[in-house]
mmJSON file of the N, C-alpha and C atoms, coordinates in Angstrom:
{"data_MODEL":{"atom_site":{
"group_PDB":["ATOM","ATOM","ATOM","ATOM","ATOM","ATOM","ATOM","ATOM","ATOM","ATOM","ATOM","ATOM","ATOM","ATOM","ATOM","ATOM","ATOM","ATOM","ATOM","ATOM","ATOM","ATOM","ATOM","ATOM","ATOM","ATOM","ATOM","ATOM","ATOM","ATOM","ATOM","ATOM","ATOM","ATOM","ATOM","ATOM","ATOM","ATOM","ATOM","ATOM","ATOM","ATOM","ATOM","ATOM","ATOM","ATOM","ATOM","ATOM","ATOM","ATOM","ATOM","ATOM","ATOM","ATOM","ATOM","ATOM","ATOM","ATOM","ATOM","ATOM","ATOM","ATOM","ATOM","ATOM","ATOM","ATOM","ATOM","ATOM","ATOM","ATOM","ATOM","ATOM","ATOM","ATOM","ATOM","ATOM","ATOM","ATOM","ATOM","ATOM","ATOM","ATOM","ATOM","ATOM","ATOM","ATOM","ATOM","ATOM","ATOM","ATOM","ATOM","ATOM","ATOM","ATOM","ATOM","ATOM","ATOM","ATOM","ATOM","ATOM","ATOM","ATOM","ATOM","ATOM","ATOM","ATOM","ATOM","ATOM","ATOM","ATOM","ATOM","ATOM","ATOM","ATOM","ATOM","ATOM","ATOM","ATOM","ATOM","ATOM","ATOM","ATOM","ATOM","ATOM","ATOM","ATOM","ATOM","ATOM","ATOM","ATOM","ATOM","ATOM","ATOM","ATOM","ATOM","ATOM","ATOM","ATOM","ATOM","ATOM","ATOM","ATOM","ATOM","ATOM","ATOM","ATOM","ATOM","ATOM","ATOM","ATOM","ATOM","ATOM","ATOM","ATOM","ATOM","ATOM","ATOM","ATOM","ATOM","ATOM","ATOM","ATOM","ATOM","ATOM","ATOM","ATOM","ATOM","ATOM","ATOM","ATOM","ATOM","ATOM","ATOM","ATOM","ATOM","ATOM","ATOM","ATOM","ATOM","ATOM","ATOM","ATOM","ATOM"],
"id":[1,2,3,4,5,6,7,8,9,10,11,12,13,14,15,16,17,18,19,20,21,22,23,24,25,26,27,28,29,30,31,32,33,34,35,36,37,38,39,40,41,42,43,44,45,46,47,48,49,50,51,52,53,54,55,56,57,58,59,60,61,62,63,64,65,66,67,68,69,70,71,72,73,74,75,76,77,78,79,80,81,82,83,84,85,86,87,88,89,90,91,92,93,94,95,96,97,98,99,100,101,102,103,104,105,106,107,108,109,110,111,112,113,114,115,116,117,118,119,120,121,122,123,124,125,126,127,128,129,130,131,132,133,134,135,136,137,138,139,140,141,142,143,144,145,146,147,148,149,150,151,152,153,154,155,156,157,158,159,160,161,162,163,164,165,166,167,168,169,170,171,172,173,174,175,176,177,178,179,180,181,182,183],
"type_symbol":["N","C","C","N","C","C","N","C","C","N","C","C","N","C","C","N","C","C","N","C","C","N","C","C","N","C","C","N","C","C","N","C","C","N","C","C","N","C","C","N","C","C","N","C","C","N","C","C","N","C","C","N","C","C","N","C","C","N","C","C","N","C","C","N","C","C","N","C","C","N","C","C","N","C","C","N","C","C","N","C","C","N","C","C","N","C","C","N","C","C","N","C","C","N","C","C","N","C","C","N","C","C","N","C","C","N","C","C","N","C","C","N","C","C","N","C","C","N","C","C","N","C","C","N","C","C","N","C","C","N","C","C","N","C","C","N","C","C","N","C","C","N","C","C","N","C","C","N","C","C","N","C","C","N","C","C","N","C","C","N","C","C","N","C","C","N","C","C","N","C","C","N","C","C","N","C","C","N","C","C","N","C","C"],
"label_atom_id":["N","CA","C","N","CA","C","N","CA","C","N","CA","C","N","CA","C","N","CA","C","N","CA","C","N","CA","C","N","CA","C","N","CA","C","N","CA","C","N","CA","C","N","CA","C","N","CA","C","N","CA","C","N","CA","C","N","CA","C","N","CA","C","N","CA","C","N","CA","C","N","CA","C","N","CA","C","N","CA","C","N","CA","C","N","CA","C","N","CA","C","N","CA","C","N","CA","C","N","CA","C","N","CA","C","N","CA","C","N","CA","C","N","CA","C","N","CA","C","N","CA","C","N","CA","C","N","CA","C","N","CA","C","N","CA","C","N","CA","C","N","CA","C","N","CA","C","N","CA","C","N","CA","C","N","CA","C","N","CA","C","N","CA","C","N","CA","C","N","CA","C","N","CA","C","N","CA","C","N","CA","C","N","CA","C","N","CA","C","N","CA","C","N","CA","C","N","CA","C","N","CA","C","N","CA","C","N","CA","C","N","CA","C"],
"label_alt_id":[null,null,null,null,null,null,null,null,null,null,null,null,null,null,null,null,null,null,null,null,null,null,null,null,null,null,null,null,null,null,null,null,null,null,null,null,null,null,null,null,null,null,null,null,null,null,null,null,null,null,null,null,null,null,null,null,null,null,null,null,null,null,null,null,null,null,null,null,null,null,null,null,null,null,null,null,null,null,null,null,null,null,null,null,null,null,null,null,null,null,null,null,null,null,null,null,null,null,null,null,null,null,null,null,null,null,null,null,null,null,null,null,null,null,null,null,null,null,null,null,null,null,null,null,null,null,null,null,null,null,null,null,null,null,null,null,null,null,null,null,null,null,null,null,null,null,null,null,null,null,null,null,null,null,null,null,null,null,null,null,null,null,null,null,null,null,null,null,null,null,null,null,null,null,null,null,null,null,null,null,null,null,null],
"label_comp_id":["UNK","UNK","UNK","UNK","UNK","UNK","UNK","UNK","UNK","UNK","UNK","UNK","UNK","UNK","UNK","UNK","UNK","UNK","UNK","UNK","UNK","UNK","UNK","UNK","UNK","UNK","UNK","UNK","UNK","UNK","UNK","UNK","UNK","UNK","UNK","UNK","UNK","UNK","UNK","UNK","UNK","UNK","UNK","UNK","UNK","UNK","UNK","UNK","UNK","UNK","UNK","UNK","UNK","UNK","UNK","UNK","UNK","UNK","UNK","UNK","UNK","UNK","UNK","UNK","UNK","UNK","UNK","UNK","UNK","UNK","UNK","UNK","UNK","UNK","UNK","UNK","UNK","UNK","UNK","UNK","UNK","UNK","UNK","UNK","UNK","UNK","UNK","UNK","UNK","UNK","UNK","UNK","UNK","UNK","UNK","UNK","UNK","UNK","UNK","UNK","UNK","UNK","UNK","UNK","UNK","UNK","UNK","UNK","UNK","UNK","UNK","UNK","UNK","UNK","UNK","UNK","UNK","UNK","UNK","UNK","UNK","UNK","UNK","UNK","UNK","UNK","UNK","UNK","UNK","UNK","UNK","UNK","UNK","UNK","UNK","UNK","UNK","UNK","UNK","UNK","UNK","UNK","UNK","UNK","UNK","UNK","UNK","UNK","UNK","UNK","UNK","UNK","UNK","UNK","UNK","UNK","UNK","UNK","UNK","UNK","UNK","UNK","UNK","UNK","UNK","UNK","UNK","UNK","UNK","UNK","UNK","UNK","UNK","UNK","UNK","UNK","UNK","UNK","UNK","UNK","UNK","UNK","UNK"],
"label_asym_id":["A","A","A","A","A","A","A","A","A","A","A","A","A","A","A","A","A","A","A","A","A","A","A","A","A","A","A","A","A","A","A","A","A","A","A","A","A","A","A","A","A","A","A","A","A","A","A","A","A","A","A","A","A","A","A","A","A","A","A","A","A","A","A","A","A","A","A","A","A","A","A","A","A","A","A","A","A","A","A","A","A","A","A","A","A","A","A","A","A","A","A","A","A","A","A","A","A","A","A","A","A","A","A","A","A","A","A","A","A","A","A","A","A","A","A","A","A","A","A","A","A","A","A","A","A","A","A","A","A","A","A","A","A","A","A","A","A","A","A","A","A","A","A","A","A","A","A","A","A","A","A","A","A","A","A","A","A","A","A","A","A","A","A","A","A","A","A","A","A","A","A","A","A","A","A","A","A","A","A","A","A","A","A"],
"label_entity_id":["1","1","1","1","1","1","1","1","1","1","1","1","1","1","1","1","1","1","1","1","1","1","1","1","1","1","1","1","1","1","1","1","1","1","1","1","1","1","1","1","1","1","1","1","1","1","1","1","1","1","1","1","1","1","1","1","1","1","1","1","1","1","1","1","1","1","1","1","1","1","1","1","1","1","1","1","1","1","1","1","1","1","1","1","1","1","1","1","1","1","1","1","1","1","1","1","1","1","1","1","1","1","1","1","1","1","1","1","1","1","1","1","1","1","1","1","1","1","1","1","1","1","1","1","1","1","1","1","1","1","1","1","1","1","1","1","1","1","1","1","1","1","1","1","1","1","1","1","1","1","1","1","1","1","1","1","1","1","1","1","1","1","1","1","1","1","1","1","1","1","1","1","1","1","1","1","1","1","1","1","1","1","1"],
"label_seq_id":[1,1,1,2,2,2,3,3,3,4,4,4,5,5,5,6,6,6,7,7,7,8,8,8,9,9,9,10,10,10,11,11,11,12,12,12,13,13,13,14,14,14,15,15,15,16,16,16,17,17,17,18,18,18,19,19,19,20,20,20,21,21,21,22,22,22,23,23,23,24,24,24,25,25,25,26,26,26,27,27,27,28,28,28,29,29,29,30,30,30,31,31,31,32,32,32,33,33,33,34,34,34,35,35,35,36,36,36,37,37,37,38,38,38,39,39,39,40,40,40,41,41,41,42,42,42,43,43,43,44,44,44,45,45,45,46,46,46,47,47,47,48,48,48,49,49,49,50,50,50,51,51,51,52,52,52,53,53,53,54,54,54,55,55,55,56,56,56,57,57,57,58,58,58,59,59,59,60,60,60,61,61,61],
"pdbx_PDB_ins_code":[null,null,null,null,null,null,null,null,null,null,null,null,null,null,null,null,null,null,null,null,null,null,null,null,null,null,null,null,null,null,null,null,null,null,null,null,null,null,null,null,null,null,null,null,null,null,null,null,null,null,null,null,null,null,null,null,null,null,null,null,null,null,null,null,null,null,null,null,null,null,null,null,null,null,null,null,null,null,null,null,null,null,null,null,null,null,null,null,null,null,null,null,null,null,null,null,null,null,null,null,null,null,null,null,null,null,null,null,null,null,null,null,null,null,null,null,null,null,null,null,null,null,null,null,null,null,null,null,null,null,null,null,null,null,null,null,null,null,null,null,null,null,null,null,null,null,null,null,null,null,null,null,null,null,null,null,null,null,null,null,null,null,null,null,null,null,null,null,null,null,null,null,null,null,null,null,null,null,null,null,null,null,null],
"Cartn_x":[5.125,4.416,4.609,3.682,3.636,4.085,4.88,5.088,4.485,3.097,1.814,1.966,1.736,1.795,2.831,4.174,5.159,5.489,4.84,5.141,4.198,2.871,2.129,2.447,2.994,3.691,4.663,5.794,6.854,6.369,5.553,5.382,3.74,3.612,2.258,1.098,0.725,-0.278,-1.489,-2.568,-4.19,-4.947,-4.843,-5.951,-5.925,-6.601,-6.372,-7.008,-7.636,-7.609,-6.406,-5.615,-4.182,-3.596,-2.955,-2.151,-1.126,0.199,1.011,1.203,1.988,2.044,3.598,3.863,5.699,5.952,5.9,6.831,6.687,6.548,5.603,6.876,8.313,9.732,10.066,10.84,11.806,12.424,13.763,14.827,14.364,14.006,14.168,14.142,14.71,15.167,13.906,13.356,12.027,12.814,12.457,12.827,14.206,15.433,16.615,17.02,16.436,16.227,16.233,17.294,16.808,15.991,14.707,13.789,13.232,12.812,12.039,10.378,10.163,9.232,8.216,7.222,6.466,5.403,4.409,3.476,2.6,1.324,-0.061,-1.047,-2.119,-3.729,-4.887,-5.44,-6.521,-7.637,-8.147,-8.95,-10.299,-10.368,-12.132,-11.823,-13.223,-13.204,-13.888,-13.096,-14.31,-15.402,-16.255,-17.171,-16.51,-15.867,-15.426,-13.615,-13.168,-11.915,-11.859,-11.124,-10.898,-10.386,-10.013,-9.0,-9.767,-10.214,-10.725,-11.956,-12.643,-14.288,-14.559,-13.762,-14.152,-14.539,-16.065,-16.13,-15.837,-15.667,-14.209,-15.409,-13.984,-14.629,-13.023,-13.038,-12.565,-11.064,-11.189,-10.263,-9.301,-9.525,-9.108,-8.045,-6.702,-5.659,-5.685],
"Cartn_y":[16.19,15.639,16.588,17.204,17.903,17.166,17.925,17.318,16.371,16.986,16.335,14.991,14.776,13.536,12.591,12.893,12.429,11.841,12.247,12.076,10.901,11.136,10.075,8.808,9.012,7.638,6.784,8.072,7.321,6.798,6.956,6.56,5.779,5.495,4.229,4.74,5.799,5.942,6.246,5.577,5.702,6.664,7.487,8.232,9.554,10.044,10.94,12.37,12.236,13.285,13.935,13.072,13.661,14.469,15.957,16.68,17.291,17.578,17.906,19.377,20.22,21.644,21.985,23.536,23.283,22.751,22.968,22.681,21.156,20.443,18.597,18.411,18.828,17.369,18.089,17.153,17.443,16.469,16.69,15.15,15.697,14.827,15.451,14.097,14.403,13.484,12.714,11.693,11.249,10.027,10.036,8.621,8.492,9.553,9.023,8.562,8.652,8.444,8.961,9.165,10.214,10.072,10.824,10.445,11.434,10.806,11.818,11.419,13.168,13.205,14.095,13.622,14.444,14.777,15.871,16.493,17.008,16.493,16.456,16.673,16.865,17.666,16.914,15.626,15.291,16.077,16.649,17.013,16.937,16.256,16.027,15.257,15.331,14.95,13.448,12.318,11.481,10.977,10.376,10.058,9.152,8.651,7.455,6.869,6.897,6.354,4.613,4.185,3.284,2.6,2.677,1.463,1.476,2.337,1.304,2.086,2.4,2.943,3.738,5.158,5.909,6.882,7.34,8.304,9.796,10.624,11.649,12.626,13.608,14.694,15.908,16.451,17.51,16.86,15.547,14.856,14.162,13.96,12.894,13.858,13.529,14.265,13.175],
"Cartn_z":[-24.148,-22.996,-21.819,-21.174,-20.141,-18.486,-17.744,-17.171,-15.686,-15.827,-15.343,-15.746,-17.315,-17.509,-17.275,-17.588,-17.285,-15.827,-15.038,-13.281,-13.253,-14.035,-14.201,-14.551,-15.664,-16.348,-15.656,-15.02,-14.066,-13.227,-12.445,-11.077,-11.565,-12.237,-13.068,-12.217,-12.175,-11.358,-12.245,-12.582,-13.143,-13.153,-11.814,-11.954,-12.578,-13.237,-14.189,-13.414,-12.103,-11.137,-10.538,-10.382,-9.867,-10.73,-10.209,-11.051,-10.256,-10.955,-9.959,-10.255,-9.511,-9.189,-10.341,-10.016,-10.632,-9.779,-8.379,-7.086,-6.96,-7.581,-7.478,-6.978,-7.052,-6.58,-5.286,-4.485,-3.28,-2.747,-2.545,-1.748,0.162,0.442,2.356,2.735,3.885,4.547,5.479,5.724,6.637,7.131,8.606,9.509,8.991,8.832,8.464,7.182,6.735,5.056,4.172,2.947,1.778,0.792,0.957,0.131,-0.719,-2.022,-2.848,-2.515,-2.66,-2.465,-3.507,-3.764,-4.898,-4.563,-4.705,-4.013,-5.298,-4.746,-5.987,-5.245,-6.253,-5.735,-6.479,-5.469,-5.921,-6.508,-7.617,-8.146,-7.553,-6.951,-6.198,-5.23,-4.004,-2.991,-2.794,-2.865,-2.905,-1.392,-1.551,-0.221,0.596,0.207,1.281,0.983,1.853,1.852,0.71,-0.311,-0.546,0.119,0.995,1.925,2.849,3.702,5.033,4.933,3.799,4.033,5.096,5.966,6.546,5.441,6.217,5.328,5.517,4.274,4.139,4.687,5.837,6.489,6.463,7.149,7.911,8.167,8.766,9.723,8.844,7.632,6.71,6.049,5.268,4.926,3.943],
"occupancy":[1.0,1.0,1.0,1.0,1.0,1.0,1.0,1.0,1.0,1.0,1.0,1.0,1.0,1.0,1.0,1.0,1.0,1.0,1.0,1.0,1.0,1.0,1.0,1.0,1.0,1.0,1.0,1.0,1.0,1.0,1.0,1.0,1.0,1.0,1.0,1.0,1.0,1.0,1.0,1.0,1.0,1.0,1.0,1.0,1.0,1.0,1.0,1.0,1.0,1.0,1.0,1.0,1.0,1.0,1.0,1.0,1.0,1.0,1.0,1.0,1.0,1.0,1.0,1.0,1.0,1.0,1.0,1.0,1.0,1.0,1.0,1.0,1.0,1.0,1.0,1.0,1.0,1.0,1.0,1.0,1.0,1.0,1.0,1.0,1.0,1.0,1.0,1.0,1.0,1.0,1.0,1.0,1.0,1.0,1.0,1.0,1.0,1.0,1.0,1.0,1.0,1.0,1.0,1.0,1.0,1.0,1.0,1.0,1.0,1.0,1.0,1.0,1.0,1.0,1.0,1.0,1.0,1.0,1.0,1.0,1.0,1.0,1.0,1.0,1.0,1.0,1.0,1.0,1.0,1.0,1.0,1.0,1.0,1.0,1.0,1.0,1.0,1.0,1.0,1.0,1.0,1.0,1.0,1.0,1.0,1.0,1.0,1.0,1.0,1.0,1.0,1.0,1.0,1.0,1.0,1.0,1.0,1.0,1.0,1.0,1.0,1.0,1.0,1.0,1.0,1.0,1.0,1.0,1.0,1.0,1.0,1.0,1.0,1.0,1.0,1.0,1.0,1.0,1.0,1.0,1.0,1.0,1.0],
"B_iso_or_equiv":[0.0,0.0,0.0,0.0,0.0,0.0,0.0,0.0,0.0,0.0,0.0,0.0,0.0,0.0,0.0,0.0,0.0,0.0,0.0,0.0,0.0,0.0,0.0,0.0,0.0,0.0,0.0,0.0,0.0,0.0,0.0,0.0,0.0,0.0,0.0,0.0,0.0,0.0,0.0,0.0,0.0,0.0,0.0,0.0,0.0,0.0,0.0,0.0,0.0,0.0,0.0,0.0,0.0,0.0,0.0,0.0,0.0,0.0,0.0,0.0,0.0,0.0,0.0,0.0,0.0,0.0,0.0,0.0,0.0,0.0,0.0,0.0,0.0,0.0,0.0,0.0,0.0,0.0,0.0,0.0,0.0,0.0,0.0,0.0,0.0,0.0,0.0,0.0,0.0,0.0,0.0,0.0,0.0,0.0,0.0,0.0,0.0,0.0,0.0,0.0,0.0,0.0,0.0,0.0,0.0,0.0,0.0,0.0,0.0,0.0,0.0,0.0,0.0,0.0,0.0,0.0,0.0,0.0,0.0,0.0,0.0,0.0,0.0,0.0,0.0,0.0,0.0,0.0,0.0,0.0,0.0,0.0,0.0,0.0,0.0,0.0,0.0,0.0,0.0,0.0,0.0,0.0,0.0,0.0,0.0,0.0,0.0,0.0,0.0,0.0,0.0,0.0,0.0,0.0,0.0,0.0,0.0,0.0,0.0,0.0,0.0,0.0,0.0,0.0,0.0,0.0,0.0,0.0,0.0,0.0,0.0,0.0,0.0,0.0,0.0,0.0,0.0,0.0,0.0,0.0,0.0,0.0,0.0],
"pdbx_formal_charge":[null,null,null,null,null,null,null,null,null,null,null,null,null,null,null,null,null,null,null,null,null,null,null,null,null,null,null,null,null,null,null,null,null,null,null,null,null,null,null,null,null,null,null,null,null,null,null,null,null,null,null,null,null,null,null,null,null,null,null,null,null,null,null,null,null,null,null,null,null,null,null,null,null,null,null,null,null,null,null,null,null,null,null,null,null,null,null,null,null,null,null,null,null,null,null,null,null,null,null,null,null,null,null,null,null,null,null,null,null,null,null,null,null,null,null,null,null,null,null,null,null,null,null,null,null,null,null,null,null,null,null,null,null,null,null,null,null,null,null,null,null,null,null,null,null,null,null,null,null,null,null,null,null,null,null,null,null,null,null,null,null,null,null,null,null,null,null,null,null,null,null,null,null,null,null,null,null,null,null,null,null,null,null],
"auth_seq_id":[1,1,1,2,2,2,3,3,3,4,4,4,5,5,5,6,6,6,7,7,7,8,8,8,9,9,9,10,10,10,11,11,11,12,12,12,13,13,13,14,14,14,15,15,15,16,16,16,17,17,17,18,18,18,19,19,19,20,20,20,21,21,21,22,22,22,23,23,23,24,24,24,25,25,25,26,26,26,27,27,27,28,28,28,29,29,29,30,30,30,31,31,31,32,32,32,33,33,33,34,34,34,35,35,35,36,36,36,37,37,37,38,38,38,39,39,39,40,40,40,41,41,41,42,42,42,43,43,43,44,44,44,45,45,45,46,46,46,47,47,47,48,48,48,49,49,49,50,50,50,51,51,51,52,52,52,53,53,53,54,54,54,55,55,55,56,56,56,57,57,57,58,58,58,59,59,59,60,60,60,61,61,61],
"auth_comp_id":["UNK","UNK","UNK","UNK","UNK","UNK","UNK","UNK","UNK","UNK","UNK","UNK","UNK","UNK","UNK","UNK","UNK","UNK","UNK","UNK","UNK","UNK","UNK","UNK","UNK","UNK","UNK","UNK","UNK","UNK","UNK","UNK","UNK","UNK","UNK","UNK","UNK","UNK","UNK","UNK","UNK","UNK","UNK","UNK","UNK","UNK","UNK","UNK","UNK","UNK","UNK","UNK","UNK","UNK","UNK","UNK","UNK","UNK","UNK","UNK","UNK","UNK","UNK","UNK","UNK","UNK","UNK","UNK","UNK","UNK","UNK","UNK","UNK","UNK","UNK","UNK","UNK","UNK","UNK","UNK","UNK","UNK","UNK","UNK","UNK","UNK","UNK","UNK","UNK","UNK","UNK","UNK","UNK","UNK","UNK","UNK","UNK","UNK","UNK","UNK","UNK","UNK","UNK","UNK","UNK","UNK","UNK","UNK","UNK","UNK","UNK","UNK","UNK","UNK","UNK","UNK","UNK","UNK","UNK","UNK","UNK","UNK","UNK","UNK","UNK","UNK","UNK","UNK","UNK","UNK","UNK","UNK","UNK","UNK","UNK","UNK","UNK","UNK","UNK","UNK","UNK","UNK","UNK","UNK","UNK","UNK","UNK","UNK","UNK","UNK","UNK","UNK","UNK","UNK","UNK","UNK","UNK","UNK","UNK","UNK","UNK","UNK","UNK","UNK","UNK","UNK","UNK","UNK","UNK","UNK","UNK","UNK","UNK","UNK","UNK","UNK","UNK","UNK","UNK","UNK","UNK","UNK","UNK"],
"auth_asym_id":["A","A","A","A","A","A","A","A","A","A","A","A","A","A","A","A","A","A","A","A","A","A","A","A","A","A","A","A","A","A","A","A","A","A","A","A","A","A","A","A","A","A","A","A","A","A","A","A","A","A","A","A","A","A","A","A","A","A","A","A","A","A","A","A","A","A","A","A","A","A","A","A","A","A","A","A","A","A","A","A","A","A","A","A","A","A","A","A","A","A","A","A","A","A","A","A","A","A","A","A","A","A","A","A","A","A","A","A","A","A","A","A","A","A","A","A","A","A","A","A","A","A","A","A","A","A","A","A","A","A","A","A","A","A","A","A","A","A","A","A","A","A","A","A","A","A","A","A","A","A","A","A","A","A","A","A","A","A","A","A","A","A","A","A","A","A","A","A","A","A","A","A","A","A","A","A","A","A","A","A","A","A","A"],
"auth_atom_id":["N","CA","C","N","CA","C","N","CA","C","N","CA","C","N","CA","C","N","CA","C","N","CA","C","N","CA","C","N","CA","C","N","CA","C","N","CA","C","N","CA","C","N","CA","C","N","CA","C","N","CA","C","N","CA","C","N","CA","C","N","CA","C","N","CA","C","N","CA","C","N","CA","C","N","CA","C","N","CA","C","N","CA","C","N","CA","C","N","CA","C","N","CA","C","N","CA","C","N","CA","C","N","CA","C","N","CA","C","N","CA","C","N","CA","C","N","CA","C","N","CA","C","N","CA","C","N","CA","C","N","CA","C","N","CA","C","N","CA","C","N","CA","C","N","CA","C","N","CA","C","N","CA","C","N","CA","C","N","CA","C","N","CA","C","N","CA","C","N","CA","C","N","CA","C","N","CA","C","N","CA","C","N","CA","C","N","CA","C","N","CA","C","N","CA","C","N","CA","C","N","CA","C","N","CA","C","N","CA","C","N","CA","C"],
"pdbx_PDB_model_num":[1,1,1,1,1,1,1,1,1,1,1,1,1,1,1,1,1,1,1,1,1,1,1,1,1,1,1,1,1,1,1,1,1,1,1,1,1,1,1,1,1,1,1,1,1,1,1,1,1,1,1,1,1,1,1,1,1,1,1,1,1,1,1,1,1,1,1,1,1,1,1,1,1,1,1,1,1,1,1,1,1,1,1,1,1,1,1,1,1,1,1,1,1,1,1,1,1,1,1,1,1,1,1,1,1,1,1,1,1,1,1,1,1,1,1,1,1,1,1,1,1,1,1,1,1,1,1,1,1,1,1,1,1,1,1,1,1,1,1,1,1,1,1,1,1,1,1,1,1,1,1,1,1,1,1,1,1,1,1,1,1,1,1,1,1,1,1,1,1,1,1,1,1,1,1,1,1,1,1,1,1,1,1]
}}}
């Protein structure tokens, strides 16, 4: 199992656009907190935000 998939599985995530990099892990610290953090690359851009229906430009991260 590649470890694309594996990050997938752990963390139950569906979409089969997401892929992660080598560099995908890191512990850092946010708001005081030690946190892991994992870093991925939506495959495509979609038109519109799922959560609050802005639609995707320039401005959107």
């Amino acid at each position: 199992m590649s470890h694309n998939n594996f990050i997938l599985n752990l963390l139950n995530l569906k979409d089969p656009n997401i892929t992660f990099n080598d560099n995908y892990y890191s512990e850092e610290i946010i708001n005081n907190v030690k946190s892991k953090v994992f870093y991925a690359t939506l495959t495509y851009m979609p038109n519109t935000c799922y959560h609050c229906g802005h639609t995707m430009d320039k401005h959107i991260i």
